[in-house]
mmCIF file of N, CA, C and O in Angstrom:
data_model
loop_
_atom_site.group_PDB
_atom_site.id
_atom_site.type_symbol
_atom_site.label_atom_id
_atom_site.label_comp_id
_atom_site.label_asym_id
_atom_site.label_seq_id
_atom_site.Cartn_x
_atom_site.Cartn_y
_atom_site.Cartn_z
ATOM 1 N N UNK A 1 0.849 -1.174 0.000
ATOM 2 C CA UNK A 1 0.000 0.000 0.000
ATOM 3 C C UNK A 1 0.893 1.235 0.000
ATOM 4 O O UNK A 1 1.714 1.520 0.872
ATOM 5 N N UNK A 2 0.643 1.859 -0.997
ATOM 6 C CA UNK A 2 1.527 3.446 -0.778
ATOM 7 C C UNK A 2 0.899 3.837 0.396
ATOM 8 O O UNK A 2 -0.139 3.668 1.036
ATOM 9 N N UNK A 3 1.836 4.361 0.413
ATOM 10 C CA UNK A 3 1.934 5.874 1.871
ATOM 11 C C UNK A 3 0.912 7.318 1.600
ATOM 12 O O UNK A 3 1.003 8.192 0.737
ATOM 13 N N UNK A 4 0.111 7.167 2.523
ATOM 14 C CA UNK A 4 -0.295 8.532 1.709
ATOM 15 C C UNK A 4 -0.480 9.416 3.496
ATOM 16 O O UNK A 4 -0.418 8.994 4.651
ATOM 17 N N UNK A 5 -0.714 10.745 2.888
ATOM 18 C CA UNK A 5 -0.612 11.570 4.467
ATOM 19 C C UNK A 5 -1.841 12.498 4.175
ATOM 20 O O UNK A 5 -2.179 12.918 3.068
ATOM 21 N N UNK A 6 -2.566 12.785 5.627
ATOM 22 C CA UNK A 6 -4.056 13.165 5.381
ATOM 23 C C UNK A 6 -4.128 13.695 7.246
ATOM 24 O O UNK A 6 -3.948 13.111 8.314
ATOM 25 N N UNK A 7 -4.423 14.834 6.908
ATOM 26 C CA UNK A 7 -4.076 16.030 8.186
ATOM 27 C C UNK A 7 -5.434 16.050 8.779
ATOM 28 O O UNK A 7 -6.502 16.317 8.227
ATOM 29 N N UNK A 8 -5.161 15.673 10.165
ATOM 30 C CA UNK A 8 -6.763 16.319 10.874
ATOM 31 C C UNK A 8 -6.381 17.148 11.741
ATOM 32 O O UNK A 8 -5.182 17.035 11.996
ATOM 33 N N UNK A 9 -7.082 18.188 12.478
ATOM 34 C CA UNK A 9 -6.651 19.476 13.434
ATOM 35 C C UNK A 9 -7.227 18.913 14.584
ATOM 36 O O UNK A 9 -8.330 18.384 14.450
ATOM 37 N N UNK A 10 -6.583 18.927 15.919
ATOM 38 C CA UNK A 10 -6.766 18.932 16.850
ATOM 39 C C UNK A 10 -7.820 20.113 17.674
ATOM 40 O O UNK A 10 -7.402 21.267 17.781
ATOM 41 N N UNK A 11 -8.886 19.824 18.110
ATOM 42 C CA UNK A 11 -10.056 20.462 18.497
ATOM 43 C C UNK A 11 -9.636 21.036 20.227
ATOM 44 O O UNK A 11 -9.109 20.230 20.995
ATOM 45 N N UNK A 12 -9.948 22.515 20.696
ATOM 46 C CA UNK A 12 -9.596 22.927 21.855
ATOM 47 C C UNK A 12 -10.261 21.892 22.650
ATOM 48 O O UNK A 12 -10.077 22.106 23.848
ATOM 49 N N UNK A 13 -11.081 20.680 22.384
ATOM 50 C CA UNK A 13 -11.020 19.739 23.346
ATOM 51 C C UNK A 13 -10.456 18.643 23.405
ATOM 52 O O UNK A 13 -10.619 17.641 24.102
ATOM 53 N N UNK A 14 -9.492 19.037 22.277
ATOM 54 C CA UNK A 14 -8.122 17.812 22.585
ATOM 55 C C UNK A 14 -8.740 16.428 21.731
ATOM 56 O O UNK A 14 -8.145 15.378 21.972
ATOM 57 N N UNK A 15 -9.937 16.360 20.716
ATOM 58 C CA UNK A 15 -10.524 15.813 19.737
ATOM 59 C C UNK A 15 -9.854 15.765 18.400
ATOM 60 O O UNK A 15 -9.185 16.643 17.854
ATOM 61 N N UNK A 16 -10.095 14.833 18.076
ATOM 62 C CA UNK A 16 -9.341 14.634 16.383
ATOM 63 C C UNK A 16 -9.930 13.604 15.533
ATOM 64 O O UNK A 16 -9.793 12.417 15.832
ATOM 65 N N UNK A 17 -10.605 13.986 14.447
ATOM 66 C CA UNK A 17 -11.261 13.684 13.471
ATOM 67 C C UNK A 17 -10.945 12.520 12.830
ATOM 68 O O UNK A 17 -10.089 13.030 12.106
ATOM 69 N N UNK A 18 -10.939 11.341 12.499
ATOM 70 C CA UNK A 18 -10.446 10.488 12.059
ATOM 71 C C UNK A 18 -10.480 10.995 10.533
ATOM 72 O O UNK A 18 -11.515 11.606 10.265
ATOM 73 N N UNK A 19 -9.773 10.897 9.722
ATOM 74 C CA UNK A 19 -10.310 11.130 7.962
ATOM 75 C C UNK A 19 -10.866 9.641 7.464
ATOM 76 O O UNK A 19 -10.667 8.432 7.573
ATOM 77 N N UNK A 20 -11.749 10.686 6.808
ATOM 78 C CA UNK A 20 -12.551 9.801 5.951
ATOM 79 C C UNK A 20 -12.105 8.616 5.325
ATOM 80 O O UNK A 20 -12.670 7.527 5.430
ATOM 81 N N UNK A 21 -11.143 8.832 4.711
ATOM 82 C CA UNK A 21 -10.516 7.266 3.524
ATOM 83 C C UNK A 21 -9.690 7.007 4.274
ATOM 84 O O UNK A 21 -8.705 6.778 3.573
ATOM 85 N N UNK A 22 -9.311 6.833 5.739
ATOM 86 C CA UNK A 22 -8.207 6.402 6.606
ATOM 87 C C UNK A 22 -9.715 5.185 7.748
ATOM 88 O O UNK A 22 -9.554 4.119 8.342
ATOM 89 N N UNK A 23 -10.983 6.057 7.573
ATOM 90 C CA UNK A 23 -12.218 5.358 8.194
ATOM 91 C C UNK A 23 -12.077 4.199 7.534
ATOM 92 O O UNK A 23 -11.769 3.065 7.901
ATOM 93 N N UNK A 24 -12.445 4.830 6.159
ATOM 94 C CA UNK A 24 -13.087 3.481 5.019
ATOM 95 C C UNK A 24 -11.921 2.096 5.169
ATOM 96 O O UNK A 24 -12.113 0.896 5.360
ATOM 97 N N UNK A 25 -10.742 2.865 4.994
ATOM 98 C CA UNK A 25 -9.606 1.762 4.889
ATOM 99 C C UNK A 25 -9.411 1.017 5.829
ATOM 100 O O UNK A 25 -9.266 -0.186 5.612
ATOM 101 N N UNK A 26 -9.367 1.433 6.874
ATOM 102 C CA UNK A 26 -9.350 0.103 7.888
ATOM 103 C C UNK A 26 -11.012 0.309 8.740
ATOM 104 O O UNK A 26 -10.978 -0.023 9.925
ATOM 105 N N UNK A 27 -12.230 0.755 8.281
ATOM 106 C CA UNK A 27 -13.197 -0.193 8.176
ATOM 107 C C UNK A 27 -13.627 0.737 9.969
ATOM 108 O O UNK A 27 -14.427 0.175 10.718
ATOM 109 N N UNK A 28 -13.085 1.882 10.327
ATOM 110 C CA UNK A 28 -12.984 2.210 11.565
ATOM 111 C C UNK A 28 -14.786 3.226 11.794
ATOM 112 O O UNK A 28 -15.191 4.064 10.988
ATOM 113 N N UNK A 29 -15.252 2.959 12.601
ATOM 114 C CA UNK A 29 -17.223 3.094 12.432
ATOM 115 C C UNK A 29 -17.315 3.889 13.930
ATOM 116 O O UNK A 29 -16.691 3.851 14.991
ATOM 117 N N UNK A 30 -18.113 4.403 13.544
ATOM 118 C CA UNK A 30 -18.531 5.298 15.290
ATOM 119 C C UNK A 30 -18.661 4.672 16.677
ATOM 120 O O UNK A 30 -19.635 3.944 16.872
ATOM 121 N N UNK A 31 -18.028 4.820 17.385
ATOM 122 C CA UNK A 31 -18.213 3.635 19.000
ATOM 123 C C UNK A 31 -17.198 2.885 18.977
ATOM 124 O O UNK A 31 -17.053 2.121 19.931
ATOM 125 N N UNK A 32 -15.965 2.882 17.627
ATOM 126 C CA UNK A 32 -14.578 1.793 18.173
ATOM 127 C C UNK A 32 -13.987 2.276 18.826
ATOM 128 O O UNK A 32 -14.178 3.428 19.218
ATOM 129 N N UNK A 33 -12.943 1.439 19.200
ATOM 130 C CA UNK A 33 -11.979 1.971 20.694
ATOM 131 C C UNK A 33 -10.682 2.417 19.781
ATOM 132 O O UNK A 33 -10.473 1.634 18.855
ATOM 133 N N UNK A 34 -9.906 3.367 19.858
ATOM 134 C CA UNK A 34 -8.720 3.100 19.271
ATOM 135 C C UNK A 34 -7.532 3.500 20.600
ATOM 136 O O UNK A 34 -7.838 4.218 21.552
ATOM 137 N N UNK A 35 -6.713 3.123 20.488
ATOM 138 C CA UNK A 35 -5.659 3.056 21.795
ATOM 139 C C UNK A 35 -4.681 3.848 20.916
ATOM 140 O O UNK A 35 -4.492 3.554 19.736
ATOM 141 N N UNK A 36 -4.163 4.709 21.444
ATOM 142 C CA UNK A 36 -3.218 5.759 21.782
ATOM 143 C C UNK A 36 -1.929 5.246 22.353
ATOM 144 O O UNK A 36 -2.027 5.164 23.577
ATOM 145 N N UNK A 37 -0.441 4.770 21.784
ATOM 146 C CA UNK A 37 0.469 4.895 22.248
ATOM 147 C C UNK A 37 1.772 5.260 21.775
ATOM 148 O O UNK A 37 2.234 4.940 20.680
ATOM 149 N N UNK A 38 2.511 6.153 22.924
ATOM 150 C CA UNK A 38 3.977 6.498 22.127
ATOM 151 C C UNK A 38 4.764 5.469 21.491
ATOM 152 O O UNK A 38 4.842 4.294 21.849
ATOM 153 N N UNK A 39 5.410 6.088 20.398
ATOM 154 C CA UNK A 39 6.409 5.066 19.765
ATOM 155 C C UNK A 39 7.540 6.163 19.091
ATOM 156 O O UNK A 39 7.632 6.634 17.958
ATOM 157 N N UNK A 40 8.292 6.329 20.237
ATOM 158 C CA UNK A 40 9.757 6.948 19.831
ATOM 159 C C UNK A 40 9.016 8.386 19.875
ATOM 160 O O UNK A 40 8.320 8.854 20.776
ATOM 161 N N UNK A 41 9.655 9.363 17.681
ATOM 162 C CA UNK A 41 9.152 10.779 18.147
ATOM 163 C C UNK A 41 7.440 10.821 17.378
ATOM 164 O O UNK A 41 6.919 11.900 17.094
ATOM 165 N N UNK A 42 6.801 9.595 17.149
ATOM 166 C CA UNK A 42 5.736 9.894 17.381
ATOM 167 C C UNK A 42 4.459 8.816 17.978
ATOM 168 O O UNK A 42 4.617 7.887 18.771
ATOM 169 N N UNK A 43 3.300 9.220 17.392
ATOM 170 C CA UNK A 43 2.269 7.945 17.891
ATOM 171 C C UNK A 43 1.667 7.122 16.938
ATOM 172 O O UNK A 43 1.420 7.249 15.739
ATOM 173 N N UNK A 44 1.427 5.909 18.092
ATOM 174 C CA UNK A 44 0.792 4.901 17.309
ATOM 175 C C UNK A 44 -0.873 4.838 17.476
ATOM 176 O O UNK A 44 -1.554 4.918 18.499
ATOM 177 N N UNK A 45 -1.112 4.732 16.626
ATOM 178 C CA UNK A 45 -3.415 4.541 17.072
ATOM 179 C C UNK A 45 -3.296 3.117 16.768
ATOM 180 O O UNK A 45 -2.664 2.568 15.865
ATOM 181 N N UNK A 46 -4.128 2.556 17.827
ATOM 182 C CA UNK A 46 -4.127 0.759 17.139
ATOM 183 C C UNK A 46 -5.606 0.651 17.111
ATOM 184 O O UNK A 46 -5.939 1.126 18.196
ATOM 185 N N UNK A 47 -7.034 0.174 16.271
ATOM 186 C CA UNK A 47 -7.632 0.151 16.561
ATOM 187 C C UNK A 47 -8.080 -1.386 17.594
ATOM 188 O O UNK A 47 -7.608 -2.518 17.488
ATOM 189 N N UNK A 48 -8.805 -1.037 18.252
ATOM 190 C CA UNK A 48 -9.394 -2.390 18.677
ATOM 191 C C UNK A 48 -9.925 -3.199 18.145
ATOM 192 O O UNK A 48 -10.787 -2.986 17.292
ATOM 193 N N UNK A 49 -9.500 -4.462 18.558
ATOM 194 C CA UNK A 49 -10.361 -5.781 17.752
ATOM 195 C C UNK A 49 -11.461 -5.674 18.046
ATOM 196 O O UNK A 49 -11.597 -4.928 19.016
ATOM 197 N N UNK A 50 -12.858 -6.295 17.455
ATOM 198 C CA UNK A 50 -13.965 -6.309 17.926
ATOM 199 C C UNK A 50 -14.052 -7.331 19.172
ATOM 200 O O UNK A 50 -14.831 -7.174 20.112
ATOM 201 N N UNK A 51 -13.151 -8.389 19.045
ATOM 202 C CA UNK A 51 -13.139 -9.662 19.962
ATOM 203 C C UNK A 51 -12.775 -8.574 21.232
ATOM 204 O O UNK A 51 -13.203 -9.147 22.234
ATOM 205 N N UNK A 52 -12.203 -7.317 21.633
ATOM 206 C CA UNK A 52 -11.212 -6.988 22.382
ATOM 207 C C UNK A 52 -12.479 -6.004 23.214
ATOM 208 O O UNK A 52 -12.277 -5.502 24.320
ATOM 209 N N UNK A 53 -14.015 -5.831 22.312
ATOM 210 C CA UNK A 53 -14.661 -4.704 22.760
ATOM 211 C C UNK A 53 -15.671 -5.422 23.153
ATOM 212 O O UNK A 53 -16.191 -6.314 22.482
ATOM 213 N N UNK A 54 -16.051 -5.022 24.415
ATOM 214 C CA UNK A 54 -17.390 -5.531 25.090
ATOM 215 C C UNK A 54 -18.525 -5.151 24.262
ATOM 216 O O UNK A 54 -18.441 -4.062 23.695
ATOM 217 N N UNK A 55 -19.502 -5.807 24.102
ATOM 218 C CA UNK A 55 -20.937 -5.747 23.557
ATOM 219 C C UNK A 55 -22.120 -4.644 24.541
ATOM 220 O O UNK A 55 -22.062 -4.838 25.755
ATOM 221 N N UNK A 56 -22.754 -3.962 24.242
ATOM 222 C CA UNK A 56 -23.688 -3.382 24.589
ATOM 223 C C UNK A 56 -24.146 -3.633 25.796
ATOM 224 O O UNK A 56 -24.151 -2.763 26.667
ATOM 225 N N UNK A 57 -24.602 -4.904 25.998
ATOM 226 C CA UNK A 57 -24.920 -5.993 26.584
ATOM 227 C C UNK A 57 -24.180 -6.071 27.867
ATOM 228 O O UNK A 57 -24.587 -5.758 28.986
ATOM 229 N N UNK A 58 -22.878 -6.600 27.474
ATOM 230 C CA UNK A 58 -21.835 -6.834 28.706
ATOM 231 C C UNK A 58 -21.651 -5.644 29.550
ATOM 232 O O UNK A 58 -21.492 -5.660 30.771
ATOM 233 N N UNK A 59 -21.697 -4.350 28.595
ATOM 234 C CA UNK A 59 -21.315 -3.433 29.458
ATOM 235 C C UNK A 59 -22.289 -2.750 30.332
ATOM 236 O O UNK A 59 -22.052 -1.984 31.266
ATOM 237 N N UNK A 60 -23.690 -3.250 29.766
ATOM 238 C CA UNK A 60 -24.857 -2.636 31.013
ATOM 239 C C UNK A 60 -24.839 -3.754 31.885
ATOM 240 O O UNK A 60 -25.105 -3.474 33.054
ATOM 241 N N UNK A 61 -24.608 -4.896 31.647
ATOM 242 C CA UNK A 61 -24.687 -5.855 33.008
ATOM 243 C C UNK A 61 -23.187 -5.435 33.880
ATOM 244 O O UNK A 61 -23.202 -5.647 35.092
ATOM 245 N N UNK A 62 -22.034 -4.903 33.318
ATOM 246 C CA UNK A 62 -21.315 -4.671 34.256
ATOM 247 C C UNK A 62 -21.349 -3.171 34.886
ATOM 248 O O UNK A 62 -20.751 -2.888 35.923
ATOM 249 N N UNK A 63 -21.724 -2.723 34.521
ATOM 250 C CA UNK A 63 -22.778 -0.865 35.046
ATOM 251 C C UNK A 63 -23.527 -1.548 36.265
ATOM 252 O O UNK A 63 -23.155 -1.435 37.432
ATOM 253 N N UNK A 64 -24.580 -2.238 35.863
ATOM 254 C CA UNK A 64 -25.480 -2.634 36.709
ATOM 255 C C UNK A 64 -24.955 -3.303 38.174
ATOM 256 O O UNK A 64 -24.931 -2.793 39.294
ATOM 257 N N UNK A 65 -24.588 -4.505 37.766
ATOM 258 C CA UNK A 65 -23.255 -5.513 39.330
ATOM 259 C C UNK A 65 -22.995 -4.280 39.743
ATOM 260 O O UNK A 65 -23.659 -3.894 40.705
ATOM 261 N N UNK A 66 -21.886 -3.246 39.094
ATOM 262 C CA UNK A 66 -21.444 -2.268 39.632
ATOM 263 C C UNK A 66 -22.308 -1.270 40.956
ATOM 264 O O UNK A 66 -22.060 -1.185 42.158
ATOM 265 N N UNK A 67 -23.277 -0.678 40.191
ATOM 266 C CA UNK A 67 -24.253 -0.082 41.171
ATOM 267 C C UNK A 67 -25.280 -0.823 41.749
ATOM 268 O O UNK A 67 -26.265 -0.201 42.146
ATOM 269 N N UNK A 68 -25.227 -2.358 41.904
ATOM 270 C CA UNK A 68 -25.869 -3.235 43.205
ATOM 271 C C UNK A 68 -24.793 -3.165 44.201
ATOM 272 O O UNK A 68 -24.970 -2.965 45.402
ATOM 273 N N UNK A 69 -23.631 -3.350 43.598
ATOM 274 C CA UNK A 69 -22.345 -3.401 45.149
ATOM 275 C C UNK A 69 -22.171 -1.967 45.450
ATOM 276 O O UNK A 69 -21.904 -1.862 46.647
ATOM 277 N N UNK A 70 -22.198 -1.193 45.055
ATOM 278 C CA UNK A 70 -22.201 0.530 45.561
ATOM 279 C C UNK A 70 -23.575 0.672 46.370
ATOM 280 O O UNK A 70 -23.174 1.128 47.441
ATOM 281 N N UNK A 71 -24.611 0.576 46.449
ATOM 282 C CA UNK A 71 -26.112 0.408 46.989
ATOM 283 C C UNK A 71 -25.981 -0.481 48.124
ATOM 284 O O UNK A 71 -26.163 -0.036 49.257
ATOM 285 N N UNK A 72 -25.643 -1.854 47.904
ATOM 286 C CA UNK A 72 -24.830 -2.758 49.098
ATOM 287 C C UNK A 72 -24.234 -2.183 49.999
ATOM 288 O O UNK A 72 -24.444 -2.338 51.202
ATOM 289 N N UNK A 73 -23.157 -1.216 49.324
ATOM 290 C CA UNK A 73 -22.109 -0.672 50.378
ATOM 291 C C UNK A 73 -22.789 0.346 51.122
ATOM 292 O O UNK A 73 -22.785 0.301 52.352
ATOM 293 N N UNK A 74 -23.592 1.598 50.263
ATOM 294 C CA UNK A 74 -24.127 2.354 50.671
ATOM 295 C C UNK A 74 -25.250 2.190 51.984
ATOM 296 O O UNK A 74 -25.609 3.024 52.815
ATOM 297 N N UNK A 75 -25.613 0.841 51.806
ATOM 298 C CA UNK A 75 -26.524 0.662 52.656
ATOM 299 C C UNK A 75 -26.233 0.088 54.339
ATOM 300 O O UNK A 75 -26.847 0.218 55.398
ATOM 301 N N UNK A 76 -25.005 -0.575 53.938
ATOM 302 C CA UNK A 76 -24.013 -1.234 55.132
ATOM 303 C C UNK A 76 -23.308 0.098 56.299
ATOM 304 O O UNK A 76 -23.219 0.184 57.524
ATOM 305 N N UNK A 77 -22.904 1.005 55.114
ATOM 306 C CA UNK A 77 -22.384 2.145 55.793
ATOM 307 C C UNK A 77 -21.999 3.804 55.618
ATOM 308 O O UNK A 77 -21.067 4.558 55.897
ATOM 309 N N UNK A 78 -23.332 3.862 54.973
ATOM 310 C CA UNK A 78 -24.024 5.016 54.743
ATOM 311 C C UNK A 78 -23.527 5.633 53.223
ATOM 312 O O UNK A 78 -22.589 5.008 52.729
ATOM 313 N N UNK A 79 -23.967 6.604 52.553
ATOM 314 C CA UNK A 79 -23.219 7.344 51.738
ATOM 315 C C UNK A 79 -21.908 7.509 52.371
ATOM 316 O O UNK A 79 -21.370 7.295 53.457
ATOM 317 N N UNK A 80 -21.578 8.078 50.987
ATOM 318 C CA UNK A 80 -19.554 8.484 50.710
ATOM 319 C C UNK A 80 -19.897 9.680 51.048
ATOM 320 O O UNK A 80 -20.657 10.341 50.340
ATOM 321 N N UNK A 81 -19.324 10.190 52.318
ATOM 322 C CA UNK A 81 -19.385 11.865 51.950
ATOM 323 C C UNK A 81 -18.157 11.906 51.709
ATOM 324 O O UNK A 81 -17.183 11.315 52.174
ATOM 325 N N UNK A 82 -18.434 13.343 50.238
ATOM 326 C CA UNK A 82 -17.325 14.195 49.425
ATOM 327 C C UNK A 82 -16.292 14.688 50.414
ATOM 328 O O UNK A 82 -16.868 15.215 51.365
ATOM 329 N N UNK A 83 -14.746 14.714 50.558
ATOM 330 C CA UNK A 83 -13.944 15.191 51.399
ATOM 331 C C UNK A 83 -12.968 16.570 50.677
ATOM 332 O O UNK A 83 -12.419 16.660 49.579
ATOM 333 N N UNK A 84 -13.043 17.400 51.676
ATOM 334 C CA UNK A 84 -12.390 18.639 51.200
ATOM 335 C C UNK A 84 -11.121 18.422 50.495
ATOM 336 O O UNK A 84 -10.943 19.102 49.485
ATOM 337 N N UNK A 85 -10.375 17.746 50.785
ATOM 338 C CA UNK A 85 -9.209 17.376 50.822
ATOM 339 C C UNK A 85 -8.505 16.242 50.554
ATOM 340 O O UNK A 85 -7.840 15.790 51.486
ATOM 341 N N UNK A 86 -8.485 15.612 49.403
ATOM 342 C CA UNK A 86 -8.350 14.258 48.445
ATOM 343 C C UNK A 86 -6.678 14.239 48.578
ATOM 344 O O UNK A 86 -6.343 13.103 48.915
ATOM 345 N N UNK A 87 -5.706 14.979 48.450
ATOM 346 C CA UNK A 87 -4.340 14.843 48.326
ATOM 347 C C UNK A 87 -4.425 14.865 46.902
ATOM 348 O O UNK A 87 -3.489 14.246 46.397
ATOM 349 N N UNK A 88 -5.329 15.432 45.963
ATOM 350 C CA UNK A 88 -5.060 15.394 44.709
ATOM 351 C C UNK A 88 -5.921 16.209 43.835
ATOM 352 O O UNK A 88 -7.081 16.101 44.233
ATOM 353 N N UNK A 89 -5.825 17.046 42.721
ATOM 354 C CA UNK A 89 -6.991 18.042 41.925
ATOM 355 C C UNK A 89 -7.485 17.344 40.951
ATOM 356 O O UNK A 89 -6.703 16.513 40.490
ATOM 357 N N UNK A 90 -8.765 17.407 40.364
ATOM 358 C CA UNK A 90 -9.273 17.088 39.271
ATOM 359 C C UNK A 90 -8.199 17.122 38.398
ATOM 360 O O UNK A 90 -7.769 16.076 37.913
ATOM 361 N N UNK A 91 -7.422 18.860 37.983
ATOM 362 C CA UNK A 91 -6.915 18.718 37.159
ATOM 363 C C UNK A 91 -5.653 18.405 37.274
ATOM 364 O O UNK A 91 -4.998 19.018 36.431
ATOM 365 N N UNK A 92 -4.716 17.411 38.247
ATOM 366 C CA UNK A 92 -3.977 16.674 38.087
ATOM 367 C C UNK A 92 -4.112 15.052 36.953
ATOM 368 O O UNK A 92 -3.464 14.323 36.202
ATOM 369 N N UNK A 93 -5.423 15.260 37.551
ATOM 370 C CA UNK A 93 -5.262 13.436 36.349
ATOM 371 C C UNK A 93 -5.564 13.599 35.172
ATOM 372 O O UNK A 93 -5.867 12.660 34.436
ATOM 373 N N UNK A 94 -5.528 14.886 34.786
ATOM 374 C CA UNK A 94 -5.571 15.115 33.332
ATOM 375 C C UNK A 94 -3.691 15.040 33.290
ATOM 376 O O UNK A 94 -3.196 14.730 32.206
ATOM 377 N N UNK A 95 -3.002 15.250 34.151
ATOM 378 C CA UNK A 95 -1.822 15.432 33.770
ATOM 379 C C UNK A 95 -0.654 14.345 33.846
ATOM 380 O O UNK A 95 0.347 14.342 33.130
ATOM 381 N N UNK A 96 -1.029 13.236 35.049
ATOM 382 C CA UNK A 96 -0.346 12.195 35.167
ATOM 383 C C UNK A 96 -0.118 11.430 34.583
ATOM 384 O O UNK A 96 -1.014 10.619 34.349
ATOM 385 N N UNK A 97 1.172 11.237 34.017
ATOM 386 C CA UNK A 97 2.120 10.427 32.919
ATOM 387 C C UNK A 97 2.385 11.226 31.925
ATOM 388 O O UNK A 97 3.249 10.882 31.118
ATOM 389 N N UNK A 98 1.813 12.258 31.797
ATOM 390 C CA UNK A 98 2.219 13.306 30.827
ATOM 391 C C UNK A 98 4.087 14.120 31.216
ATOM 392 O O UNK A 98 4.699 14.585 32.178
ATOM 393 N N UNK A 99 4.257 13.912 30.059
ATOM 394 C CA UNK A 99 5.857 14.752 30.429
ATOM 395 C C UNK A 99 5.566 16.270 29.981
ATOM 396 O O UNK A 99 4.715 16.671 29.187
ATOM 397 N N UNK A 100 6.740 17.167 30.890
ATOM 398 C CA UNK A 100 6.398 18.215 30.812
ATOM 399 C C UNK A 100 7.004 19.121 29.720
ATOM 400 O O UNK A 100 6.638 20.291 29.615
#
């Protein structure tokens, strides 16, 4: 396959457009996962296998388990109250593993 190069702009919310004939070509559809990783001075996108992505299905039954054991807990020993003071900011975990 030749090489071909096809520019998308990064959106002030840190969003990026997949192009169109880069979609078609590897077949990439609204709702896939694609993984993000460094490789040297730039990045790699891998998309996900379908075998690799939970079904609709799986993921409301694991939502659901989820908020029966939170309700469980809640009920054993009361709500979570919110604490002033986490040792950490929202906008730190936008930043962790990021180099500066």
């Amino acid at each position: 396959m030749a090489e071909s190069r096809t520019m998308s702009k990064v959106t002030r919310d840190l969003e990026v457009k997949v192009p169109e004939d880069i979609a078609r070509l590897y077949r990439i559809k609204p709702g896939d996962e694609i993984e993000w990783q460094p490789d040297g001075d730039g990045i790699r996108l891998i998309l996900s296998s379908p075998e690799e992505q939970l079904s609709v299905e799986e993921r409301l039954k694991l939502f659901d388990e989820s908020t029966r054991r939170q309700r469980a807990r809640e009920q054993r020993l009361g709500p979570v109250e919110p604490t002033e003071d986490r040792g950490w900011t929202r906008e730190e975990l936008y930043d962790r593993g990021c180099p500066d």
